[in-house]
Amino acid sequence: MKKQVIATYLIETAYSLEHAAQVMAGEQSTGTFLALPGETEKIKQEHGAEIISIKEIETVSSPSLPGAKVPDGSIANYHRGEVILSFPYHNFGPSIPNLLATITGNLYELEEFSGLRLMDIDLPIDFTENYLGPQFGIEGTRSLTGVTERPIIGTIIKPNIGLKPEELRPLVRELALAGIDFIKDDEINGNPPFAPLKDRIKVVMEEIERAADITGKKTMYAFNITDDIENLHHNHDLVVEAGGNCVMVSINSIGYSGLSYLRKHSQVPIHGHRNQWGLMTRHPYLGIDFTAYQKLCRLVGVDHLHVNGLNSKFYDSNESVIKSVSDCLKPMFNGYEALPVLSSKQWAGQAPVTYEKLKTIDIMNIAGGGIHAHPSGPAAGFRSMIQGWEAAMAGIPLNKYAEKNQELKEALIKFGKG
């Protein structure tokens, strides 16, 4: 029996769904726009993609995307449906770049489609065994941070960019001495000339190690090492040699191959930021769904993966965020679950609704303004986040819990009522 990769799509077309599915299968395997002498039955049997199922969803009167062709002489109605195809594994082997050239490739450009989105993928074990998966995941990250009974609470360096290394020092000192679990660079702060990565690492690790000597807790700091692929190993080593315990990359900047390369060398957790996600997925009938995306990210080794946050500043609905968290926590292949990272417009008052909706504490909850803009400063902002989650997990209303917790009380006054 042939080993197969199964790909699930959401499509929209003015043609019949059956015709559209046949076009998809042919274009991405042995076929083209007309029959060729070399496309023998033997080749089609061994290398052709197959239609597994077609499910009609609805018909609409206008296209989601421009440029789609309408069958000659027909009224332009656009059929939406789910199409599942299988592709022979031996067409591409254990290679994500070649997998993507097959299951996505030219499909998005075909004139038969006014909408096409990759929703999910299922891979054979032969494929997944070629990739390392997460090295630390949830369990390893909890071990390094010493946080086991609640979400891991973190923040982003603010302002996002502009701080020189010595200007960064007092902020890191305050947060580390407060015992914060996690700090990260912003995704736009990589290796700028005014604050080189090497200099930032030196200053940050001096303060984190000094605080650890006092408090007994070593804050996890995710240094943004995003760069050209040939620099990733070097940037990672700068962090590790200084005693660092996490690196961060912009996944969509370095690509799956860049992330896989980093994973082969990494000695610390890899924090995966998905900036540029909107350009890949914001239109519901274009791009890739998070279910498929997170599988590829986990396969190549990301330990933490951003999913946005509930009631955030981004377009993602709460339902989408909840599903994304669930996707990250589902056991997959031979790796650990990836730790979902909730961020964007987060603060202590959101803990109860987040806990109620997600029904898990296996998350990282990152607050920027919700910590830095706290009336009593960032350290108090961190403590307010802890108190918000303590109240949520205990089922105690925030206002009541705030009566004996000043930092939470101040957060409720500053940011709202939760």
mmCIF file of N, CA and C in Angstrom, residues 13-139:
data_model
loop_
_atom_site.group_PDB
_atom_site.id
_atom_site.type_symbol
_atom_site.label_atom_id
_atom_site.label_comp_id
_atom_site.label_asym_id
_atom_site.label_seq_id
_atom_site.Cartn_x
_atom_site.Cartn_y
_atom_site.Cartn_z
ATOM 1 N N THR A 13 -15.344 27.923 -6.220
ATOM 2 C CA THR A 13 -15.166 27.841 -7.665
ATOM 3 C C THR A 13 -16.496 28.023 -8.391
ATOM 4 N N ALA A 14 -16.435 28.585 -9.597
ATOM 5 C CA ALA A 14 -17.631 28.683 -10.432
ATOM 6 C C ALA A 14 -17.889 27.380 -11.185
ATOM 7 N N TYR A 15 -16.919 26.486 -11.169
ATOM 8 C CA TYR A 15 -17.075 25.163 -11.787
ATOM 9 C C TYR A 15 -17.702 24.204 -10.769
ATOM 10 N N SER A 16 -18.028 23.029 -11.209
ATOM 11 C CA SER A 16 -18.509 22.033 -10.251
ATOM 12 C C SER A 16 -17.375 21.680 -9.299
ATOM 13 N N LEU A 17 -17.721 21.302 -8.092
ATOM 14 C CA LEU A 17 -16.695 20.915 -7.124
ATOM 15 C C LEU A 17 -15.910 19.709 -7.622
ATOM 16 N N GLU A 18 -16.590 18.809 -8.322
ATOM 17 C CA GLU A 18 -15.921 17.613 -8.846
ATOM 18 C C GLU A 18 -14.855 17.995 -9.876
ATOM 19 N N HIS A 19 -15.202 18.909 -10.760
ATOM 20 C CA HIS A 19 -14.234 19.350 -11.769
ATOM 21 C C HIS A 19 -13.058 20.059 -11.103
ATOM 22 N N ALA A 20 -13.359 20.923 -10.141
ATOM 23 C CA ALA A 20 -12.300 21.663 -9.451
ATOM 24 C C ALA A 20 -11.341 20.714 -8.734
ATOM 25 N N ALA A 21 -11.889 19.694 -8.090
ATOM 26 C CA ALA A 21 -11.048 18.721 -7.384
ATOM 27 C C ALA A 21 -10.148 17.970 -8.360
ATOM 28 N N GLN A 22 -10.687 17.632 -9.525
ATOM 29 C CA GLN A 22 -9.882 16.947 -10.541
ATOM 30 C C GLN A 22 -8.742 17.840 -11.030
ATOM 31 N N VAL A 23 -9.027 19.119 -11.189
ATOM 32 C CA VAL A 23 -7.986 20.070 -11.601
ATOM 33 C C VAL A 23 -6.889 20.139 -10.542
ATOM 34 N N MET A 24 -7.279 20.208 -9.276
ATOM 35 C CA MET A 24 -6.305 20.264 -8.185
ATOM 36 C C MET A 24 -5.405 19.033 -8.182
ATOM 37 N N ALA A 25 -6.017 17.879 -8.258
ATOM 38 C CA ALA A 25 -5.254 16.627 -8.197
ATOM 39 C C ALA A 25 -4.308 16.500 -9.382
ATOM 40 N N GLY A 26 -4.778 16.878 -10.561
ATOM 41 C CA GLY A 26 -3.935 16.766 -11.743
ATOM 42 C C GLY A 26 -2.798 17.763 -11.746
ATOM 43 N N GLU A 27 -3.103 19.021 -11.429
ATOM 44 C CA GLU A 27 -2.093 20.083 -11.456
ATOM 45 C C GLU A 27 -0.931 19.793 -10.517
ATOM 46 N N GLN A 28 -1.221 19.209 -9.364
ATOM 47 C CA GLN A 28 -0.176 19.020 -8.357
ATOM 48 C C GLN A 28 0.385 17.600 -8.343
ATOM 49 N N SER A 29 0.115 16.847 -9.407
ATOM 50 C CA SER A 29 0.781 15.539 -9.524
ATOM 51 C C SER A 29 1.220 15.328 -10.970
ATOM 52 N N THR A 30 0.546 14.480 -11.717
ATOM 53 C CA THR A 30 1.061 14.088 -13.037
ATOM 54 C C THR A 30 0.488 14.887 -14.193
ATOM 55 N N GLY A 31 -0.565 15.674 -13.967
ATOM 56 C CA GLY A 31 -1.293 16.269 -15.077
ATOM 57 C C GLY A 31 -0.893 17.691 -15.384
ATOM 58 N N THR A 32 -1.479 18.227 -16.449
ATOM 59 C CA THR A 32 -1.368 19.632 -16.811
ATOM 60 C C THR A 32 -2.686 20.005 -17.487
ATOM 61 N N PHE A 33 -2.699 21.093 -18.286
ATOM 62 C CA PHE A 33 -3.981 21.547 -18.838
ATOM 63 C C PHE A 33 -4.464 20.715 -20.022
ATOM 64 N N LEU A 34 -3.622 19.787 -20.499
ATOM 65 C CA LEU A 34 -4.066 18.870 -21.557
ATOM 66 C C LEU A 34 -3.315 17.552 -21.423
ATOM 67 N N ALA A 35 -3.850 16.520 -22.086
ATOM 68 C CA ALA A 35 -3.241 15.188 -21.989
ATOM 69 C C ALA A 35 -1.897 15.162 -22.710
ATOM 70 N N LEU A 36 -0.938 14.473 -22.111
ATOM 71 C CA LEU A 36 0.404 14.358 -22.686
ATOM 72 C C LEU A 36 0.740 12.896 -22.955
ATOM 73 N N PRO A 37 1.525 12.634 -24.011
ATOM 74 C CA PRO A 37 1.877 11.240 -24.322
ATOM 75 C C PRO A 37 2.616 10.538 -23.186
ATOM 76 N N GLY A 38 3.438 11.291 -22.447
ATOM 77 C CA GLY A 38 4.235 10.659 -21.391
ATOM 78 C C GLY A 38 3.471 10.344 -20.125
ATOM 79 N N GLU A 39 2.246 10.866 -20.017
ATOM 80 C CA GLU A 39 1.445 10.615 -18.806
ATOM 81 C C GLU A 39 0.732 9.276 -18.970
ATOM 82 N N THR A 40 1.472 8.220 -18.777
ATOM 83 C CA THR A 40 0.930 6.870 -18.968
ATOM 84 C C THR A 40 0.070 6.465 -17.784
ATOM 85 N N GLU A 41 -0.699 5.407 -17.977
ATOM 86 C CA GLU A 41 -1.515 4.889 -16.882
ATOM 87 C C GLU A 41 -0.639 4.444 -15.718
ATOM 88 N N LYS A 42 0.520 3.881 -16.030
ATOM 89 C CA LYS A 42 1.434 3.435 -14.975
ATOM 90 C C LYS A 42 1.918 4.619 -14.137
ATOM 91 N N ILE A 43 2.289 5.703 -14.800
ATOM 92 C CA ILE A 43 2.740 6.893 -14.072
ATOM 93 C C ILE A 43 1.600 7.472 -13.241
ATOM 94 N N LYS A 44 0.410 7.534 -13.828
ATOM 95 C CA LYS A 44 -0.732 8.075 -13.075
ATOM 96 C C LYS A 44 -1.055 7.223 -11.855
ATOM 97 N N GLN A 45 -0.973 5.919 -11.991
ATOM 98 C CA GLN A 45 -1.259 5.031 -10.862
ATOM 99 C C GLN A 45 -0.219 5.172 -9.756
ATOM 100 N N GLU A 46 1.038 5.365 -10.142
ATOM 101 C CA GLU A 46 2.107 5.425 -9.149
ATOM 102 C C GLU A 46 2.301 6.822 -8.562
ATOM 103 N N HIS A 47 2.002 7.866 -9.338
ATOM 104 C CA HIS A 47 2.349 9.223 -8.913
ATOM 105 C C HIS A 47 1.180 10.204 -8.901
ATOM 106 N N GLY A 48 0.025 9.791 -9.360
ATOM 107 C CA GLY A 48 -1.103 10.701 -9.406
ATOM 108 C C GLY A 48 -1.732 10.930 -8.040
ATOM 109 N N ALA A 49 -2.184 12.165 -7.804
ATOM 110 C CA ALA A 49 -2.961 12.460 -6.603
ATOM 111 C C ALA A 49 -4.375 11.921 -6.774
ATOM 112 N N GLU A 50 -5.006 11.582 -5.657
ATOM 113 C CA GLU A 50 -6.346 11.012 -5.699
ATOM 114 C C GLU A 50 -7.318 11.859 -4.886
ATOM 115 N N ILE A 51 -8.556 11.892 -5.348
ATOM 116 C CA ILE A 51 -9.614 12.589 -4.608
ATOM 117 C C ILE A 51 -10.178 11.633 -3.564
ATOM 118 N N ILE A 52 -10.088 12.023 -2.307
ATOM 119 C CA ILE A 52 -10.624 11.198 -1.218
ATOM 120 C C ILE A 52 -12.096 11.509 -0.980
ATOM 121 N N SER A 53 -12.414 12.803 -0.915
ATOM 122 C CA SER A 53 -13.818 13.167 -0.682
ATOM 123 C C SER A 53 -14.068 14.598 -1.131
ATOM 124 N N ILE A 54 -15.334 14.884 -1.405
ATOM 125 C CA ILE A 54 -15.797 16.222 -1.765
ATOM 126 C C ILE A 54 -17.076 16.479 -0.974
ATOM 127 N N LYS A 55 -17.121 17.593 -0.284
ATOM 128 C CA LYS A 55 -18.321 17.918 0.502
ATOM 129 C C LYS A 55 -18.761 19.338 0.179
ATOM 130 N N GLU A 56 -19.981 19.470 -0.320
ATOM 131 C CA GLU A 56 -20.502 20.797 -0.647
ATOM 132 C C GLU A 56 -20.887 21.537 0.628
ATOM 133 N N ILE A 57 -20.589 22.839 0.655
ATOM 134 C CA ILE A 57 -20.924 23.661 1.819
ATOM 135 C C ILE A 57 -22.051 24.632 1.488
ATOM 136 N N GLU A 58 -21.854 25.461 0.452
ATOM 137 C CA GLU A 58 -22.878 26.436 0.073
ATOM 138 C C GLU A 58 -22.543 26.997 -1.304
ATOM 139 N N THR A 59 -23.498 27.745 -1.870
ATOM 140 C CA THR A 59 -23.290 28.457 -3.127
ATOM 141 C C THR A 59 -23.527 29.940 -2.886
ATOM 142 N N VAL A 60 -22.632 30.780 -3.424
ATOM 143 C CA VAL A 60 -22.749 32.230 -3.253
ATOM 144 C C VAL A 60 -22.760 32.885 -4.629
ATOM 145 N N SER A 61 -23.196 34.138 -4.675
ATOM 146 C CA SER A 61 -23.391 34.807 -5.968
ATOM 147 C C SER A 61 -22.193 35.621 -6.424
ATOM 148 N N SER A 62 -21.244 35.893 -5.547
ATOM 149 C CA SER A 62 -20.081 36.690 -5.946
ATOM 150 C C SER A 62 -18.805 36.024 -5.455
ATOM 151 N N PRO A 63 -17.693 36.217 -6.179
ATOM 152 C CA PRO A 63 -16.445 35.544 -5.819
ATOM 153 C C PRO A 63 -15.753 36.199 -4.630
ATOM 154 N N SER A 64 -15.043 35.399 -3.869
ATOM 155 C CA SER A 64 -14.267 35.933 -2.751
ATOM 156 C C SER A 64 -13.011 36.643 -3.223
ATOM 157 N N LEU A 65 -12.427 36.154 -4.333
ATOM 158 C CA LEU A 65 -11.181 36.706 -4.849
ATOM 159 C C LEU A 65 -11.338 37.050 -6.322
ATOM 160 N N PRO A 66 -10.588 38.039 -6.812
ATOM 161 C CA PRO A 66 -10.706 38.430 -8.221
ATOM 162 C C PRO A 66 -9.962 37.478 -9.146
ATOM 163 N N GLY A 67 -10.289 37.561 -10.434
ATOM 164 C CA GLY A 67 -9.519 36.865 -11.453
ATOM 165 C C GLY A 67 -9.954 35.459 -11.781
ATOM 166 N N ALA A 68 -10.982 34.961 -11.116
ATOM 167 C CA ALA A 68 -11.410 33.582 -11.367
ATOM 168 C C ALA A 68 -12.238 33.496 -12.649
ATOM 169 N N LYS A 69 -12.069 32.406 -13.354
ATOM 170 C CA LYS A 69 -12.778 32.173 -14.611
ATOM 171 C C LYS A 69 -14.151 31.558 -14.354
ATOM 172 N N VAL A 70 -15.088 31.888 -15.220
ATOM 173 C CA VAL A 70 -16.438 31.324 -15.166
ATOM 174 C C VAL A 70 -16.626 30.438 -16.399
ATOM 175 N N PRO A 71 -17.215 29.251 -16.265
ATOM 176 C CA PRO A 71 -17.440 28.388 -17.436
ATOM 177 C C PRO A 71 -18.233 29.110 -18.517
ATOM 178 N N ASP A 72 -17.879 28.887 -19.748
ATOM 179 C CA ASP A 72 -18.554 29.544 -20.875
ATOM 180 C C ASP A 72 -20.052 29.268 -20.843
ATOM 181 N N GLY A 73 -20.832 30.340 -21.003
ATOM 182 C CA GLY A 73 -22.274 30.202 -21.115
ATOM 183 C C GLY A 73 -22.997 29.937 -19.815
ATOM 184 N N SER A 74 -22.307 30.021 -18.693
ATOM 185 C CA SER A 74 -22.953 29.706 -17.414
ATOM 186 C C SER A 74 -23.194 30.970 -16.604
ATOM 187 N N ILE A 75 -24.125 30.883 -15.683
ATOM 188 C CA ILE A 75 -24.376 31.962 -14.729
ATOM 189 C C ILE A 75 -23.361 31.825 -13.598
ATOM 190 N N ALA A 76 -22.789 32.951 -13.208
ATOM 191 C CA ALA A 76 -21.694 32.917 -12.232
ATOM 192 C C ALA A 76 -22.206 32.667 -10.819
ATOM 193 N N ASN A 77 -22.372 31.414 -10.487
ATOM 194 C CA ASN A 77 -22.577 31.018 -9.098
ATOM 195 C C ASN A 77 -21.297 30.342 -8.618
ATOM 196 N N TYR A 78 -20.939 30.603 -7.377
ATOM 197 C CA TYR A 78 -19.658 30.114 -6.857
ATOM 198 C C TYR A 78 -19.913 29.085 -5.760
ATOM 199 N N HIS A 79 -19.405 27.906 -6.002
ATOM 200 C CA HIS A 79 -19.641 26.777 -5.112
ATOM 201 C C HIS A 79 -18.507 26.666 -4.088
ATOM 202 N N ARG A 80 -18.884 26.559 -2.847
ATOM 203 C CA ARG A 80 -17.918 26.390 -1.770
ATOM 204 C C ARG A 80 -17.988 24.965 -1.239
ATOM 205 N N GLY A 81 -16.824 24.405 -0.967
ATOM 206 C CA GLY A 81 -16.827 23.040 -0.466
ATOM 207 C C GLY A 81 -15.496 22.633 0.128
ATOM 208 N N GLU A 82 -15.514 21.469 0.742
ATOM 209 C CA GLU A 82 -14.298 20.868 1.301
ATOM 210 C C GLU A 82 -13.837 19.759 0.368
ATOM 211 N N VAL A 83 -12.571 19.799 0.016
ATOM 212 C CA VAL A 83 -11.972 18.771 -0.839
ATOM 213 C C VAL A 83 -10.797 18.149 -0.096
ATOM 214 N N ILE A 84 -10.761 16.824 -0.058
ATOM 215 C CA ILE A 84 -9.644 16.110 0.558
ATOM 216 C C ILE A 84 -8.930 15.306 -0.524
ATOM 217 N N LEU A 85 -7.634 15.543 -0.654
ATOM 218 C CA LEU A 85 -6.811 14.854 -1.646
ATOM 219 C C LEU A 85 -5.723 14.040 -0.954
ATOM 220 N N SER A 86 -5.284 12.987 -1.614
ATOM 221 C CA SER A 86 -4.121 12.236 -1.135
ATOM 222 C C SER A 86 -3.023 12.310 -2.190
ATOM 223 N N PHE A 87 -1.789 12.482 -1.708
ATOM 224 C CA PHE A 87 -0.625 12.588 -2.579
ATOM 225 C C PHE A 87 0.366 11.486 -2.225
ATOM 226 N N PRO A 88 0.914 10.783 -3.209
ATOM 227 C CA PRO A 88 1.897 9.737 -2.909
ATOM 228 C C PRO A 88 3.130 10.325 -2.226
ATOM 229 N N TYR A 89 3.473 9.753 -1.095
ATOM 230 C CA TYR A 89 4.623 10.231 -0.325
ATOM 231 C C TYR A 89 5.906 10.186 -1.144
ATOM 232 N N HIS A 90 6.038 9.174 -2.013
ATOM 233 C CA HIS A 90 7.282 9.043 -2.774
ATOM 234 C C HIS A 90 7.429 10.109 -3.861
ATOM 235 N N ASN A 91 6.415 10.945 -4.049
ATOM 236 C CA ASN A 91 6.554 12.054 -5.000
ATOM 237 C C ASN A 91 7.522 13.119 -4.497
ATOM 238 N N PHE A 92 7.673 13.232 -3.175
ATOM 239 C CA PHE A 92 8.508 14.311 -2.630
ATOM 240 C C PHE A 92 9.407 13.879 -1.483
ATOM 241 N N GLY A 93 9.089 12.780 -0.799
ATOM 242 C CA GLY A 93 9.928 12.310 0.297
ATOM 243 C C GLY A 93 9.834 13.200 1.526
ATOM 244 N N PRO A 94 10.724 12.979 2.513
ATOM 245 C CA PRO A 94 10.631 13.686 3.793
ATOM 246 C C PRO A 94 11.218 15.094 3.721
ATOM 247 N N SER A 95 10.549 15.974 3.004
ATOM 248 C CA SER A 95 11.041 17.339 2.799
ATOM 249 C C SER A 95 9.877 18.311 2.828
ATOM 250 N N ILE A 96 9.843 19.193 3.817
ATOM 251 C CA ILE A 96 8.755 20.167 3.897
ATOM 252 C C ILE A 96 8.752 21.114 2.699
ATOM 253 N N PRO A 97 9.900 21.632 2.242
ATOM 254 C CA PRO A 97 9.844 22.496 1.057
ATOM 255 C C PRO A 97 9.198 21.814 -0.147
ATOM 256 N N ASN A 98 9.539 20.558 -0.384
ATOM 257 C CA ASN A 98 8.948 19.852 -1.525
ATOM 258 C C ASN A 98 7.514 19.408 -1.251
ATOM 259 N N LEU A 99 7.194 19.134 0.002
ATOM 260 C CA LEU A 99 5.806 18.870 0.380
ATOM 261 C C LEU A 99 4.929 20.066 0.033
ATOM 262 N N LEU A 100 5.376 21.271 0.428
ATOM 263 C CA LEU A 100 4.579 22.467 0.196
ATOM 264 C C LEU A 100 4.470 22.799 -1.288
ATOM 265 N N ALA A 101 5.527 22.520 -2.045
ATOM 266 C CA ALA A 101 5.453 22.729 -3.490
ATOM 267 C C ALA A 101 4.389 21.837 -4.117
ATOM 268 N N THR A 102 4.090 20.720 -3.447
ATOM 269 C CA THR A 102 3.100 19.773 -3.962
ATOM 270 C C THR A 102 1.693 20.083 -3.470
ATOM 271 N N ILE A 103 1.511 20.237 -2.171
ATOM 272 C CA ILE A 103 0.147 20.362 -1.645
ATOM 273 C C ILE A 103 -0.390 21.791 -1.713
ATOM 274 N N THR A 104 0.486 22.763 -1.967
ATOM 275 C CA THR A 104 0.020 24.140 -2.198
ATOM 276 C C THR A 104 0.449 24.592 -3.590
ATOM 277 N N GLY A 105 1.751 24.748 -3.793
ATOM 278 C CA GLY A 105 2.295 25.008 -5.124
ATOM 279 C C GLY A 105 1.547 26.048 -5.925
ATOM 280 N N ASN A 106 1.103 25.650 -7.114
ATOM 281 C CA ASN A 106 0.403 26.567 -8.020
ATOM 282 C C ASN A 106 -1.103 26.626 -7.796
ATOM 283 N N LEU A 107 -1.607 25.897 -6.830
ATOM 284 C CA LEU A 107 -3.063 25.821 -6.663
ATOM 285 C C LEU A 107 -3.704 27.197 -6.507
ATOM 286 N N TYR A 108 -3.041 28.081 -5.779
ATOM 287 C CA TYR A 108 -3.627 29.387 -5.481
ATOM 288 C C TYR A 108 -3.716 30.288 -6.717
ATOM 289 N N GLU A 109 -3.021 29.918 -7.775
ATOM 290 C CA GLU A 109 -2.992 30.746 -8.978
ATOM 291 C C GLU A 109 -3.920 30.238 -10.076
ATOM 292 N N LEU A 110 -4.498 29.082 -9.895
ATOM 293 C CA LEU A 110 -5.339 28.503 -10.943
ATOM 294 C C LEU A 110 -6.600 29.339 -11.163
ATOM 295 N N GLU A 111 -6.962 29.546 -12.430
ATOM 296 C CA GLU A 111 -8.086 30.416 -12.753
ATOM 297 C C GLU A 111 -9.433 29.805 -12.396
ATOM 298 N N GLU A 112 -9.466 28.520 -12.128
ATOM 299 C CA GLU A 112 -10.735 27.880 -11.747
ATOM 300 C C GLU A 112 -11.199 28.275 -10.347
ATOM 301 N N PHE A 113 -10.325 28.903 -9.561
ATOM 302 C CA PHE A 113 -10.644 29.103 -8.143
ATOM 303 C C PHE A 113 -10.776 30.582 -7.782
ATOM 304 N N SER A 114 -11.865 30.889 -7.089
ATOM 305 C CA SER A 114 -12.043 32.215 -6.492
ATOM 306 C C SER A 114 -11.791 32.157 -4.988
ATOM 307 N N GLY A 115 -11.353 31.017 -4.522
ATOM 308 C CA GLY A 115 -10.972 30.845 -3.125
ATOM 309 C C GLY A 115 -10.341 29.481 -2.928
ATOM 310 N N LEU A 116 -9.243 29.436 -2.156
ATOM 311 C CA LEU A 116 -8.601 28.156 -1.859
ATOM 312 C C LEU A 116 -7.761 28.316 -0.602
ATOM 313 N N ARG A 117 -7.932 27.384 0.313
ATOM 314 C CA ARG A 117 -7.248 27.472 1.609
ATOM 315 C C ARG A 117 -6.875 26.064 2.070
ATOM 316 N N LEU A 118 -5.621 25.875 2.438
ATOM 317 C CA LEU A 118 -5.182 24.606 3.013
ATOM 318 C C LEU A 118 -5.615 24.566 4.469
ATOM 319 N N MET A 119 -6.435 23.582 4.833
ATOM 320 C CA MET A 119 -7.011 23.520 6.171
ATOM 321 C C MET A 119 -6.265 22.577 7.109
ATOM 322 N N ASP A 120 -5.793 21.453 6.580
ATOM 323 C CA ASP A 120 -5.170 20.455 7.453
ATOM 324 C C ASP A 120 -4.293 19.542 6.610
ATOM 325 N N ILE A 121 -3.347 18.895 7.276
ATOM 326 C CA ILE A 121 -2.500 17.900 6.619
ATOM 327 C C ILE A 121 -2.291 16.732 7.571
ATOM 328 N N ASP A 122 -2.212 15.547 7.010
ATOM 329 C CA ASP A 122 -1.860 14.347 7.767
ATOM 330 C C ASP A 122 -0.675 13.699 7.072
ATOM 331 N N LEU A 123 0.374 13.435 7.845
ATOM 332 C CA LEU A 123 1.637 12.965 7.289
ATOM 333 C C LEU A 123 1.965 11.564 7.770
ATOM 334 N N PRO A 124 2.581 10.739 6.934
ATOM 335 C CA PRO A 124 2.992 9.399 7.369
ATOM 336 C C PRO A 124 4.184 9.477 8.312
ATOM 337 N N ILE A 125 4.359 8.460 9.125
ATOM 338 C CA ILE A 125 5.423 8.444 10.123
ATOM 339 C C ILE A 125 6.800 8.550 9.475
ATOM 340 N N ASP A 126 6.970 8.021 8.266
ATOM 341 C CA ASP A 126 8.257 8.127 7.572
ATOM 342 C C ASP A 126 8.647 9.585 7.351
ATOM 343 N N PHE A 127 7.651 10.416 7.110
ATOM 344 C CA PHE A 127 7.915 11.842 6.912
ATOM 345 C C PHE A 127 8.291 12.497 8.231
ATOM 346 N N THR A 128 7.494 12.277 9.247
ATOM 347 C CA THR A 128 7.702 12.986 10.514
ATOM 348 C C THR A 128 9.001 12.581 11.195
ATOM 349 N N GLU A 129 9.456 11.364 10.977
ATOM 350 C CA GLU A 129 10.682 10.911 11.630
ATOM 351 C C GLU A 129 11.924 11.619 11.110
ATOM 352 N N ASN A 130 11.793 12.343 10.012
ATOM 353 C CA ASN A 130 12.933 13.082 9.473
ATOM 354 C C ASN A 130 13.128 14.424 10.169
ATOM 355 N N TYR A 131 12.153 14.818 10.994
ATOM 356 C CA TYR A 131 12.221 16.100 11.700
ATOM 357 C C TYR A 131 12.211 15.853 13.205
ATOM 358 N N LEU A 132 12.837 16.770 13.939
ATOM 359 C CA LEU A 132 13.101 16.526 15.361
ATOM 360 C C LEU A 132 11.941 16.877 16.278
ATOM 361 N N GLY A 133 11.059 17.783 15.858
ATOM 362 C CA GLY A 133 9.971 18.190 16.740
ATOM 363 C C GLY A 133 10.478 19.037 17.894
ATOM 364 N N PRO A 134 9.595 19.448 18.799
ATOM 365 C CA PRO A 134 9.997 20.286 19.932
ATOM 366 C C PRO A 134 10.971 19.560 20.861
ATOM 367 N N GLN A 135 12.000 20.261 21.286
ATOM 368 C CA GLN A 135 12.983 19.686 22.199
ATOM 369 C C GLN A 135 12.550 19.830 23.655
ATOM 370 N N PHE A 136 11.831 20.905 23.967
ATOM 371 C CA PHE A 136 11.445 21.198 25.347
ATOM 372 C C PHE A 136 9.930 21.172 25.529
ATOM 373 N N GLY A 137 9.198 21.858 24.669
ATOM 374 C CA GLY A 137 7.747 21.873 24.772
ATOM 375 C C GLY A 137 7.266 22.402 26.110
ATOM 376 N N ILE A 138 6.101 21.948 26.523
ATOM 377 C CA ILE A 138 5.492 22.434 27.761
ATOM 378 C C ILE A 138 6.274 21.968 28.975
ATOM 379 N N GLU A 139 6.540 20.689 29.044
ATOM 380 C CA GLU A 139 7.202 20.121 30.218
ATOM 381 C C GLU A 139 8.588 20.726 30.424
#
